[in-house]
């Protein structure tokens, strides 16, 4: 990615172009453009000169900085591969709606060898302030994507495979709340009115969606439990 490419990305974002349109304009893949924007401030904070400077700085630091997701002693090629995947993971989450820094924190935790990092390790890995880490992890905790553990005088943030079950189940509960509220509204306005009919249709949608989500979450919980029993130590 050249300085001119970055200037054109910034121009494209300012003009309201989509990532796919910018990629076609540059003759690059959309994933390349998405990663470039994600690692340099996101769609609202991207600046060409700053991105160019940050990329040069990261290249210098990359030679010496260990990667949180790779055990010590791993060769440089594997470290680079791990970093590239982490950046792809971040770009995907940003493209699907997560804030850039929150995505970076979650990706760092998720691809780390143990699935957990201390606040200090996140600061070192992402090279941001403790306050930035605190804000991102607070958002993740509120949505049950990570949990925290007290480790002596340090905080450790943890993500595990059950995270998807918890977040999916939480989404199902949200659907149930939407269904109940709109059903109540339909009763107030009457289903023979435009407002009541709209609320009734909405309640039906969320009832069906919530039911299907609850079933899917339970199916996954049972499948994961079976998988764990089969992979456990022999009796």
JSON list of C-alpha atoms in Angstrom, two decimals:
[
{"chain": "A", "resi": 1, "resn": "UNK", "atom": "CA", "xyz": [0.00, 0.00, 0.00]},
{"chain": "A", "resi": 2, "resn": "UNK", "atom": "CA", "xyz": [1.62, 3.26, -1.14]},
{"chain": "A", "resi": 3, "resn": "UNK", "atom": "CA", "xyz": [1.18, 6.80, 0.15]},
{"chain": "A", "resi": 4, "resn": "UNK", "atom": "CA", "xyz": [-0.85, 7.58, -2.97]},
{"chain": "A", "resi": 5, "resn": "UNK", "atom": "CA", "xyz": [-3.11, 4.57, -2.31]},
{"chain": "A", "resi": 6, "resn": "UNK", "atom": "CA", "xyz": [-3.72, 5.86, 1.19]},
{"chain": "A", "resi": 7, "resn": "UNK", "atom": "CA", "xyz": [-4.53, 9.35, -0.07]},
{"chain": "A", "resi": 8, "resn": "UNK", "atom": "CA", "xyz": [-7.09, 7.88, -2.46]},
{"chain": "A", "resi": 9, "resn": "UNK", "atom": "CA", "xyz": [-8.61, 5.77, 0.33]},
{"chain": "A", "resi": 10, "resn": "UNK", "atom": "CA", "xyz": [-9.03, 8.91, 2.43]},
{"chain": "A", "resi": 11, "resn": "UNK", "atom": "CA", "xyz": [-10.62, 10.71, -0.55]},
{"chain": "A", "resi": 12, "resn": "UNK", "atom": "CA", "xyz": [-12.95, 7.79, -1.14]},
{"chain": "A", "resi": 13, "resn": "UNK", "atom": "CA", "xyz": [-14.08, 7.70, 2.47]},
{"chain": "A", "resi": 14, "resn": "UNK", "atom": "CA", "xyz": [-14.66, 11.46, 2.43]},
{"chain": "A", "resi": 15, "resn": "UNK", "atom": "CA", "xyz": [-16.78, 11.02, -0.70]},
{"chain": "A", "resi": 16, "resn": "UNK", "atom": "CA", "xyz": [-18.89, 8.36, 1.00]},
{"chain": "A", "resi": 17, "resn": "UNK", "atom": "CA", "xyz": [-17.71, 5.45, -1.14]},
{"chain": "A", "resi": 18, "resn": "UNK", "atom": "CA", "xyz": [-18.09, 1.91, 0.18]},
{"chain": "A", "resi": 19, "resn": "UNK", "atom": "CA", "xyz": [-15.07, -0.28, 0.87]},
{"chain": "A", "resi": 20, "resn": "UNK", "atom": "CA", "xyz": [-15.85, -2.30, -2.26]},
{"chain": "A", "resi": 21, "resn": "UNK", "atom": "CA", "xyz": [-15.99, 0.85, -4.41]},
{"chain": "A", "resi": 22, "resn": "UNK", "atom": "CA", "xyz": [-12.68, 2.10, -3.01]},
{"chain": "A", "resi": 23, "resn": "UNK", "atom": "CA", "xyz": [-11.12, -1.32, -3.64]},
{"chain": "A", "resi": 24, "resn": "UNK", "atom": "CA", "xyz": [-12.24, -1.28, -7.29]},
{"chain": "A", "resi": 25, "resn": "UNK", "atom": "CA", "xyz": [-10.93, 2.27, -7.67]},
{"chain": "A", "resi": 26, "resn": "UNK", "atom": "CA", "xyz": [-7.51, 1.19, -6.37]},
{"chain": "A", "resi": 27, "resn": "UNK", "atom": "CA", "xyz": [-7.46, -2.16, -8.12]},
{"chain": "A", "resi": 28, "resn": "UNK", "atom": "CA", "xyz": [-7.07, -3.89, -4.76]},
{"chain": "A", "resi": 29, "resn": "UNK", "atom": "CA", "xyz": [-9.09, -6.54, -2.96]},
{"chain": "A", "resi": 30, "resn": "UNK", "atom": "CA", "xyz": [-11.80, -5.36, -0.57]},
{"chain": "A", "resi": 31, "resn": "UNK", "atom": "CA", "xyz": [-10.16, -7.27, 2.30]},
{"chain": "A", "resi": 32, "resn": "UNK", "atom": "CA", "xyz": [-6.93, -5.31, 1.77]},
{"chain": "A", "resi": 33, "resn": "UNK", "atom": "CA", "xyz": [-8.77, -2.00, 1.89]},
{"chain": "A", "resi": 34, "resn": "UNK", "atom": "CA", "xyz": [-10.83, -3.10, 4.90]},
{"chain": "A", "resi": 35, "resn": "UNK", "atom": "CA", "xyz": [-7.71, -4.09, 6.86]},
{"chain": "A", "resi": 36, "resn": "UNK", "atom": "CA", "xyz": [-5.95, -0.86, 5.93]},
{"chain": "A", "resi": 37, "resn": "UNK", "atom": "CA", "xyz": [-8.83, 1.28, 7.18]},
{"chain": "A", "resi": 38, "resn": "UNK", "atom": "CA", "xyz": [-9.41, -0.87, 10.28]},
{"chain": "A", "resi": 39, "resn": "UNK", "atom": "CA", "xyz": [-5.83, -0.65, 11.51]},
{"chain": "A", "resi": 40, "resn": "UNK", "atom": "CA", "xyz": [-5.58, 3.09, 10.91]},
{"chain": "A", "resi": 41, "resn": "UNK", "atom": "CA", "xyz": [-8.49, 4.70, 12.70]},
{"chain": "A", "resi": 42, "resn": "UNK", "atom": "CA", "xyz": [-11.57, 3.19, 11.07]},
{"chain": "A", "resi": 43, "resn": "UNK", "atom": "CA", "xyz": [-13.84, 4.83, 8.47]},
{"chain": "A", "resi": 44, "resn": "UNK", "atom": "CA", "xyz": [-14.31, 8.02, 10.49]},
{"chain": "A", "resi": 45, "resn": "UNK", "atom": "CA", "xyz": [-10.75, 8.44, 11.76]},
{"chain": "A", "resi": 46, "resn": "UNK", "atom": "CA", "xyz": [-8.67, 7.42, 8.75]},
{"chain": "A", "resi": 47, "resn": "UNK", "atom": "CA", "xyz": [-6.04, 9.97, 7.68]},
{"chain": "A", "resi": 48, "resn": "UNK", "atom": "CA", "xyz": [-3.65, 9.20, 4.82]},
{"chain": "A", "resi": 49, "resn": "UNK", "atom": "CA", "xyz": [-0.52, 10.82, 6.27]},
{"chain": "A", "resi": 50, "resn": "UNK", "atom": "CA", "xyz": [-1.12, 9.36, 9.71]},
{"chain": "A", "resi": 51, "resn": "UNK", "atom": "CA", "xyz": [-1.74, 5.90, 8.22]},
{"chain": "A", "resi": 52, "resn": "UNK", "atom": "CA", "xyz": [1.51, 6.09, 6.26]},
{"chain": "A", "resi": 53, "resn": "UNK", "atom": "CA", "xyz": [3.46, 7.12, 9.35]},
{"chain": "A", "resi": 54, "resn": "UNK", "atom": "CA", "xyz": [1.80, 4.47, 11.53]},
{"chain": "A", "resi": 55, "resn": "UNK", "atom": "CA", "xyz": [2.54, 1.72, 9.03]},
{"chain": "A", "resi": 56, "resn": "UNK", "atom": "CA", "xyz": [6.22, 2.64, 8.94]},
{"chain": "A", "resi": 57, "resn": "UNK", "atom": "CA", "xyz": [6.32, 2.75, 12.73]},
{"chain": "A", "resi": 58, "resn": "UNK", "atom": "CA", "xyz": [4.62, -0.64, 13.05]},
{"chain": "A", "resi": 59, "resn": "UNK", "atom": "CA", "xyz": [7.06, -2.16, 10.57]},
{"chain": "A", "resi": 60, "resn": "UNK", "atom": "CA", "xyz": [9.99, -1.03, 12.72]},
{"chain": "A", "resi": 61, "resn": "UNK", "atom": "CA", "xyz": [8.42, -2.29, 15.93]},
{"chain": "A", "resi": 62, "resn": "UNK", "atom": "CA", "xyz": [7.29, -5.58, 14.40]},
{"chain": "A", "resi": 63, "resn": "UNK", "atom": "CA", "xyz": [10.85, -6.86, 14.19]},
{"chain": "A", "resi": 64, "resn": "UNK", "atom": "CA", "xyz": [11.16, -6.89, 17.96]},
{"chain": "A", "resi": 65, "resn": "UNK", "atom": "CA", "xyz": [7.68, -7.10, 19.48]},
{"chain": "A", "resi": 66, "resn": "UNK", "atom": "CA", "xyz": [6.34, -10.59, 20.42]},
{"chain": "A", "resi": 67, "resn": "UNK", "atom": "CA", "xyz": [2.81, -11.47, 19.34]},
{"chain": "A", "resi": 68, "resn": "UNK", "atom": "CA", "xyz": [0.32, -12.21, 22.09]},
{"chain": "A", "resi": 69, "resn": "UNK", "atom": "CA", "xyz": [-1.19, -15.13, 20.22]},
{"chain": "A", "resi": 70, "resn": "UNK", "atom": "CA", "xyz": [2.01, -17.03, 19.45]},
{"chain": "A", "resi": 71, "resn": "UNK", "atom": "CA", "xyz": [4.21, -18.90, 21.93]},
{"chain": "A", "resi": 72, "resn": "UNK", "atom": "CA", "xyz": [7.76, -17.66, 22.39]},
{"chain": "A", "resi": 73, "resn": "UNK", "atom": "CA", "xyz": [10.23, -19.41, 20.13]},
{"chain": "A", "resi": 74, "resn": "UNK", "atom": "CA", "xyz": [7.84, -19.45, 17.15]},
{"chain": "A", "resi": 75, "resn": "UNK", "atom": "CA", "xyz": [9.56, -18.52, 13.90]},
{"chain": "A", "resi": 76, "resn": "UNK", "atom": "CA", "xyz": [9.08, -15.11, 12.27]},
{"chain": "A", "resi": 77, "resn": "UNK", "atom": "CA", "xyz": [6.92, -16.41, 9.43]},
{"chain": "A", "resi": 78, "resn": "UNK", "atom": "CA", "xyz": [4.37, -17.91, 11.82]},
{"chain": "A", "resi": 79, "resn": "UNK", "atom": "CA", "xyz": [4.38, -14.70, 13.85]},
{"chain": "A", "resi": 80, "resn": "UNK", "atom": "CA", "xyz": [3.65, -12.68, 10.71]},
{"chain": "A", "resi": 81, "resn": "UNK", "atom": "CA", "xyz": [0.86, -15.09, 9.75]},
{"chain": "A", "resi": 82, "resn": "UNK", "atom": "CA", "xyz": [-0.71, -14.72, 13.20]},
{"chain": "A", "resi": 83, "resn": "UNK", "atom": "CA", "xyz": [-0.55, -10.93, 12.95]},
{"chain": "A", "resi": 84, "resn": "UNK", "atom": "CA", "xyz": [-2.09, -10.94, 9.50]},
{"chain": "A", "resi": 85, "resn": "UNK", "atom": "CA", "xyz": [-4.97, -13.12, 10.69]},
{"chain": "A", "resi": 86, "resn": "UNK", "atom": "CA", "xyz": [-5.53, -10.90, 13.71]},
{"chain": "A", "resi": 87, "resn": "UNK", "atom": "CA", "xyz": [-5.78, -7.90, 11.38]},
{"chain": "A", "resi": 88, "resn": "UNK", "atom": "CA", "xyz": [-8.27, -9.76, 9.16]},
{"chain": "A", "resi": 89, "resn": "UNK", "atom": "CA", "xyz": [-10.31, -10.68, 12.25]},
{"chain": "A", "resi": 90, "resn": "UNK", "atom": "CA", "xyz": [-10.35, -7.03, 13.36]},
{"chain": "A", "resi": 91, "resn": "UNK", "atom": "CA", "xyz": [-11.35, -5.84, 9.89]},
{"chain": "A", "resi": 92, "resn": "UNK", "atom": "CA", "xyz": [-14.24, -8.32, 9.75]},
{"chain": "A", "resi": 93, "resn": "UNK", "atom": "CA", "xyz": [-15.60, -7.18, 13.12]},
{"chain": "A", "resi": 94, "resn": "UNK", "atom": "CA", "xyz": [-15.35, -3.51, 12.16]},
{"chain": "A", "resi": 95, "resn": "UNK", "atom": "CA", "xyz": [-17.14, -4.19, 8.88]},
{"chain": "A", "resi": 96, "resn": "UNK", "atom": "CA", "xyz": [-19.96, -5.88, 10.82]},
{"chain": "A", "resi": 97, "resn": "UNK", "atom": "CA", "xyz": [-20.39, -2.96, 13.21]},
{"chain": "A", "resi": 98, "resn": "UNK", "atom": "CA", "xyz": [-17.90, -3.16, 16.08]},
{"chain": "A", "resi": 99, "resn": "UNK", "atom": "CA", "xyz": [-15.88, -0.05, 17.02]},
{"chain": "A", "resi": 100, "resn": "UNK", "atom": "CA", "xyz": [-12.24, -0.28, 15.81]},
{"chain": "A", "resi": 101, "resn": "UNK", "atom": "CA", "xyz": [-10.52, -0.29, 19.21]},
{"chain": "A", "resi": 102, "resn": "UNK", "atom": "CA", "xyz": [-13.05, -2.67, 20.74]},
{"chain": "A", "resi": 103, "resn": "UNK", "atom": "CA", "xyz": [-12.48, -5.02, 17.81]},
{"chain": "A", "resi": 104, "resn": "UNK", "atom": "CA", "xyz": [-8.72, -4.84, 18.29]},
{"chain": "A", "resi": 105, "resn": "UNK", "atom": "CA", "xyz": [-9.02, -5.70, 21.99]},
{"chain": "A", "resi": 106, "resn": "UNK", "atom": "CA", "xyz": [-11.42, -8.60, 21.37]},
{"chain": "A", "resi": 107, "resn": "UNK", "atom": "CA", "xyz": [-9.26, -9.99, 18.56]},
{"chain": "A", "resi": 108, "resn": "UNK", "atom": "CA", "xyz": [-6.13, -9.82, 20.71]},
{"chain": "A", "resi": 109, "resn": "UNK", "atom": "CA", "xyz": [-7.88, -11.77, 23.45]},
{"chain": "A", "resi": 110, "resn": "UNK", "atom": "CA", "xyz": [-9.47, -14.29, 21.12]},
{"chain": "A", "resi": 111, "resn": "UNK", "atom": "CA", "xyz": [-6.32, -15.25, 19.24]},
{"chain": "A", "resi": 112, "resn": "UNK", "atom": "CA", "xyz": [-4.04, -15.26, 22.29]},
{"chain": "A", "resi": 113, "resn": "UNK", "atom": "CA", "xyz": [-2.73, -18.71, 23.19]},
{"chain": "A", "resi": 114, "resn": "UNK", "atom": "CA", "xyz": [-4.61, -18.89, 26.50]},
{"chain": "A", "resi": 115, "resn": "UNK", "atom": "CA", "xyz": [-7.67, -16.88, 25.44]},
{"chain": "A", "resi": 116, "resn": "UNK", "atom": "CA", "xyz": [-6.80, -14.34, 28.12]},
{"chain": "A", "resi": 117, "resn": "UNK", "atom": "CA", "xyz": [-4.54, -11.34, 28.65]},
{"chain": "A", "resi": 118, "resn": "UNK", "atom": "CA", "xyz": [-3.96, -8.93, 31.50]},
{"chain": "A", "resi": 119, "resn": "UNK", "atom": "CA", "xyz": [-4.77, -5.26, 31.05]},
{"chain": "A", "resi": 120, "resn": "UNK", "atom": "CA", "xyz": [-1.01, -4.57, 31.00]},
{"chain": "A", "resi": 121, "resn": "UNK", "atom": "CA", "xyz": [-0.45, -7.17, 28.27]},
{"chain": "A", "resi": 122, "resn": "UNK", "atom": "CA", "xyz": [-3.23, -5.61, 26.17]},
{"chain": "A", "resi": 123, "resn": "UNK", "atom": "CA", "xyz": [-1.63, -2.19, 26.61]},
{"chain": "A", "resi": 124, "resn": "UNK", "atom": "CA", "xyz": [1.72, -3.55, 25.48]},
{"chain": "A", "resi": 125, "resn": "UNK", "atom": "CA", "xyz": [0.32, -5.58, 22.59]},
{"chain": "A", "resi": 126, "resn": "UNK", "atom": "CA", "xyz": [-1.90, -2.84, 21.16]},
{"chain": "A", "resi": 127, "resn": "UNK", "atom": "CA", "xyz": [0.33, 0.08, 22.23]},
{"chain": "A", "resi": 128, "resn": "UNK", "atom": "CA", "xyz": [-2.52, 2.16, 23.60]},
{"chain": "A", "resi": 129, "resn": "UNK", "atom": "CA", "xyz": [-3.28, 3.69, 26.97]},
{"chain": "A", "resi": 130, "resn": "UNK", "atom": "CA", "xyz": [-4.76, 1.79, 29.95]},
{"chain": "A", "resi": 131, "resn": "UNK", "atom": "CA", "xyz": [-7.84, 4.02, 29.73]},
{"chain": "A", "resi": 132, "resn": "UNK", "atom": "CA", "xyz": [-8.39, 2.94, 26.13]},
{"chain": "A", "resi": 133, "resn": "UNK", "atom": "CA", "xyz": [-8.22, -0.73, 27.15]},
{"chain": "A", "resi": 134, "resn": "UNK", "atom": "CA", "xyz": [-10.59, -0.07, 30.05]},
{"chain": "A", "resi": 135, "resn": "UNK", "atom": "CA", "xyz": [-13.19, 1.54, 27.78]},
{"chain": "A", "resi": 136, "resn": "UNK", "atom": "CA", "xyz": [-13.05, -1.27, 25.24]},
{"chain": "A", "resi": 137, "resn": "UNK", "atom": "CA", "xyz": [-13.20, -4.09, 27.80]},
{"chain": "A", "resi": 138, "resn": "UNK", "atom": "CA", "xyz": [-16.12, -2.39, 29.59]},
{"chain": "A", "resi": 139, "resn": "UNK", "atom": "CA", "xyz": [-18.14, -2.53, 26.37]},
{"chain": "A", "resi": 140, "resn": "UNK", "atom": "CA", "xyz": [-17.18, -6.18, 25.83]},
{"chain": "A", "resi": 141, "resn": "UNK", "atom": "CA", "xyz": [-18.05, -7.11, 29.42]},
{"chain": "A", "resi": 142, "resn": "UNK", "atom": "CA", "xyz": [-21.45, -5.45, 29.21]},
{"chain": "A", "resi": 143, "resn": "UNK", "atom": "CA", "xyz": [-22.26, -7.71, 26.25]},
{"chain": "A", "resi": 144, "resn": "UNK", "atom": "CA", "xyz": [-20.80, -10.80, 27.94]},
{"chain": "A", "resi": 145, "resn": "UNK", "atom": "CA", "xyz": [-18.13, -11.19, 25.27]},
{"chain": "A", "resi": 146, "resn": "UNK", "atom": "CA", "xyz": [-15.37, -11.23, 27.90]},
{"chain": "A", "resi": 147, "resn": "UNK", "atom": "CA", "xyz": [-15.15, -11.79, 31.62]},
{"chain": "A", "resi": 148, "resn": "UNK", "atom": "CA", "xyz": [-12.62, -10.46, 34.09]},
{"chain": "A", "resi": 149, "resn": "UNK", "atom": "CA", "xyz": [-10.60, -12.23, 36.72]},
{"chain": "A", "resi": 150, "resn": "UNK", "atom": "CA", "xyz": [-8.58, -10.74, 39.55]},
{"chain": "A", "resi": 151, "resn": "UNK", "atom": "CA", "xyz": [-5.00, -12.01, 39.43]},
{"chain": "A", "resi": 152, "resn": "UNK", "atom": "CA", "xyz": [-3.09, -10.75, 42.48]},
{"chain": "A", "resi": 153, "resn": "UNK", "atom": "CA", "xyz": [-3.07, -6.99, 41.87]},
{"chain": "A", "resi": 154, "resn": "UNK", "atom": "CA", "xyz": [-3.82, -7.29, 38.15]},
{"chain": "A", "resi": 155, "resn": "UNK", "atom": "CA", "xyz": [-6.94, -7.71, 36.08]},
{"chain": "A", "resi": 156, "resn": "UNK", "atom": "CA", "xyz": [-7.05, -10.50, 33.53]},
{"chain": "A", "resi": 157, "resn": "UNK", "atom": "CA", "xyz": [-9.63, -10.49, 30.74]},
{"chain": "A", "resi": 158, "resn": "UNK", "atom": "CA", "xyz": [-10.83, -13.86, 29.45]},
{"chain": "A", "resi": 159, "resn": "UNK", "atom": "CA", "xyz": [-12.73, -15.03, 26.37]},
{"chain": "A", "resi": 160, "resn": "UNK", "atom": "CA", "xyz": [-13.70, -18.66, 25.85]},
{"chain": "A", "resi": 161, "resn": "UNK", "atom": "CA", "xyz": [-15.66, -20.82, 23.42]},
{"chain": "A", "resi": 162, "resn": "UNK", "atom": "CA", "xyz": [-18.87, -20.38, 25.44]},
{"chain": "A", "resi": 163, "resn": "UNK", "atom": "CA", "xyz": [-18.89, -16.69, 24.55]},
{"chain": "A", "resi": 164, "resn": "UNK", "atom": "CA", "xyz": [-21.02, -17.35, 21.48]},
{"chain": "A", "resi": 165, "resn": "UNK", "atom": "CA", "xyz": [-23.61, -19.29, 23.45]},
{"chain": "A", "resi": 166, "resn": "UNK", "atom": "CA", "xyz": [-23.86, -16.51, 26.03]},
{"chain": "A", "resi": 167, "resn": "UNK", "atom": "CA", "xyz": [-24.15, -13.69, 23.50]},
{"chain": "A", "resi": 168, "resn": "UNK", "atom": "CA", "xyz": [-26.63, -15.63, 21.35]},
{"chain": "A", "resi": 169, "resn": "UNK", "atom": "CA", "xyz": [-28.76, -16.42, 24.39]},
{"chain": "A", "resi": 170, "resn": "UNK", "atom": "CA", "xyz": [-28.63, -12.74, 25.38]},
{"chain": "A", "resi": 171, "resn": "UNK", "atom": "CA", "xyz": [-29.79, -11.79, 21.87]},
{"chain": "A", "resi": 172, "resn": "UNK", "atom": "CA", "xyz": [-32.66, -14.26, 22.18]},
{"chain": "A", "resi": 173, "resn": "UNK", "atom": "CA", "xyz": [-33.71, -12.58, 25.44]},
{"chain": "A", "resi": 174, "resn": "UNK", "atom": "CA", "xyz": [-33.65, -9.24, 23.65]},
{"chain": "A", "resi": 175, "resn": "UNK", "atom": "CA", "xyz": [-35.91, -10.64, 20.94]},
{"chain": "A", "resi": 176, "resn": "UNK", "atom": "CA", "xyz": [-38.34, -11.85, 23.61]},
{"chain": "A", "resi": 177, "resn": "UNK", "atom": "CA", "xyz": [-38.42, -8.35, 25.12]},
{"chain": "A", "resi": 178, "resn": "UNK", "atom": "CA", "xyz": [-39.14, -6.80, 21.73]},
{"chain": "A", "resi": 179, "resn": "UNK", "atom": "CA", "xyz": [-41.90, -9.33, 21.14]},
{"chain": "A", "resi": 180, "resn": "UNK", "atom": "CA", "xyz": [-43.55, -8.71, 24.52]},
{"chain": "A", "resi": 181, "resn": "UNK", "atom": "CA", "xyz": [-43.40, -4.92, 24.22]},
{"chain": "A", "resi": 182, "resn": "UNK", "atom": "CA", "xyz": [-44.78, -4.75, 20.69]},
{"chain": "A", "resi": 183, "resn": "UNK", "atom": "CA", "xyz": [-47.47, -7.31, 21.55]},
{"chain": "A", "resi": 184, "resn": "UNK", "atom": "CA", "xyz": [-48.53, -5.09, 24.45]},
{"chain": "A", "resi": 185, "resn": "UNK", "atom": "CA", "xyz": [-48.59, -2.08, 22.13]},
{"chain": "A", "resi": 186, "resn": "UNK", "atom": "CA", "xyz": [-50.75, -3.94, 19.61]},
{"chain": "A", "resi": 187, "resn": "UNK", "atom": "CA", "xyz": [-53.26, -4.61, 22.38]},
{"chain": "A", "resi": 188, "resn": "UNK", "atom": "CA", "xyz": [-53.35, -0.93, 23.33]},
{"chain": "A", "resi": 189, "resn": "UNK", "atom": "CA", "xyz": [-53.85, 0.43, 19.79]},
{"chain": "A", "resi": 190, "resn": "UNK", "atom": "CA", "xyz": [-55.91, -2.48, 18.50]},
{"chain": "A", "resi": 191, "resn": "UNK", "atom": "CA", "xyz": [-54.86, -4.70, 15.62]},
{"chain": "A", "resi": 192, "resn": "UNK", "atom": "CA", "xyz": [-57.58, -3.12, 13.45]},
{"chain": "A", "resi": 193, "resn": "UNK", "atom": "CA", "xyz": [-55.60, 0.15, 13.38]},
{"chain": "A", "resi": 194, "resn": "UNK", "atom": "CA", "xyz": [-52.50, 0.82, 11.24]},
{"chain": "A", "resi": 195, "resn": "UNK", "atom": "CA", "xyz": [-50.35, 1.31, 14.34]},
{"chain": "A", "resi": 196, "resn": "UNK", "atom": "CA", "xyz": [-51.70, -1.77, 16.08]},
{"chain": "A", "resi": 197, "resn": "UNK", "atom": "CA", "xyz": [-51.31, -3.88, 12.95]},
{"chain": "A", "resi": 198, "resn": "UNK", "atom": "CA", "xyz": [-47.70, -2.71, 12.57]},
{"chain": "A", "resi": 199, "resn": "UNK", "atom": "CA", "xyz": [-46.96, -3.55, 16.20]},
{"chain": "A", "resi": 200, "resn": "UNK", "atom": "CA", "xyz": [-48.69, -6.94, 15.91]},
{"chain": "A", "resi": 201, "resn": "UNK", "atom": "CA", "xyz": [-46.67, -7.87, 12.82]},
{"chain": "A", "resi": 202, "resn": "UNK", "atom": "CA", "xyz": [-43.50, -6.78, 14.59]},
{"chain": "A", "resi": 203, "resn": "UNK", "atom": "CA", "xyz": [-44.32, -8.87, 17.65]},
{"chain": "A", "resi": 204, "resn": "UNK", "atom": "CA", "xyz": [-44.89, -11.94, 15.46]},
{"chain": "A", "resi": 205, "resn": "UNK", "atom": "CA", "xyz": [-41.53, -11.42, 13.77]},
{"chain": "A", "resi": 206, "resn": "UNK", "atom": "CA", "xyz": [-39.64, -11.17, 17.05]},
{"chain": "A", "resi": 207, "resn": "UNK", "atom": "CA", "xyz": [-41.52, -14.08, 18.61]},
{"chain": "A", "resi": 208, "resn": "UNK", "atom": "CA", "xyz": [-40.54, -16.33, 15.71]},
{"chain": "A", "resi": 209, "resn": "UNK", "atom": "CA", "xyz": [-36.96, -15.04, 15.62]},
{"chain": "A", "resi": 210, "resn": "UNK", "atom": "CA", "xyz": [-36.54, -15.36, 19.39]},
{"chain": "A", "resi": 211, "resn": "UNK", "atom": "CA", "xyz": [-37.94, -18.89, 19.38]},
{"chain": "A", "resi": 212, "resn": "UNK", "atom": "CA", "xyz": [-35.57, -19.98, 16.60]},
{"chain": "A", "resi": 213, "resn": "UNK", "atom": "CA", "xyz": [-32.60, -18.32, 18.30]},
{"chain": "A", "resi": 214, "resn": "UNK", "atom": "CA", "xyz": [-33.37, -20.01, 21.62]},
{"chain": "A", "resi": 215, "resn": "UNK", "atom": "CA", "xyz": [-33.59, -23.39, 19.92]},
{"chain": "A", "resi": 216, "resn": "UNK", "atom": "CA", "xyz": [-30.32, -22.82, 18.07]},
{"chain": "A", "resi": 217, "resn": "UNK", "atom": "CA", "xyz": [-28.54, -21.77, 21.28]},
{"chain": "A", "resi": 218, "resn": "UNK", "atom": "CA", "xyz": [-29.77, -24.85, 23.12]},
{"chain": "A", "resi": 219, "resn": "UNK", "atom": "CA", "xyz": [-28.80, -27.11, 20.23]},
{"chain": "A", "resi": 220, "resn": "UNK", "atom": "CA", "xyz": [-25.28, -25.66, 20.30]},
{"chain": "A", "resi": 221, "resn": "UNK", "atom": "CA", "xyz": [-25.02, -26.03, 24.08]},
{"chain": "A", "resi": 222, "resn": "UNK", "atom": "CA", "xyz": [-25.92, -29.69, 23.85]},
{"chain": "A", "resi": 223, "resn": "UNK", "atom": "CA", "xyz": [-23.58, -30.30, 20.91]},
{"chain": "A", "resi": 224, "resn": "UNK", "atom": "CA", "xyz": [-20.69, -28.61, 22.70]},
{"chain": "A", "resi": 225, "resn": "UNK", "atom": "CA", "xyz": [-21.36, -30.61, 25.86]},
{"chain": "A", "resi": 226, "resn": "UNK", "atom": "CA", "xyz": [-21.31, -33.86, 23.86]},
{"chain": "A", "resi": 227, "resn": "UNK", "atom": "CA", "xyz": [-18.13, -32.81, 22.10]},
{"chain": "A", "resi": 228, "resn": "UNK", "atom": "CA", "xyz": [-16.41, -32.06, 25.38]},
{"chain": "A", "resi": 229, "resn": "UNK", "atom": "CA", "xyz": [-17.42, -35.41, 26.88]},
{"chain": "A", "resi": 230, "resn": "UNK", "atom": "CA", "xyz": [-16.04, -37.26, 23.86]},
{"chain": "A", "resi": 231, "resn": "UNK", "atom": "CA", "xyz": [-12.74, -35.34, 23.89]},
{"chain": "A", "resi": 232, "resn": "UNK", "atom": "CA", "xyz": [-12.28, -35.66, 27.66]},
{"chain": "A", "resi": 233, "resn": "UNK", "atom": "CA", "xyz": [-9.89, -38.11, 29.34]},
{"chain": "A", "resi": 234, "resn": "UNK", "atom": "CA", "xyz": [-10.82, -41.75, 29.18]},
{"chain": "A", "resi": 235, "resn": "UNK", "atom": "CA", "xyz": [-12.35, -43.17, 32.36]}
]
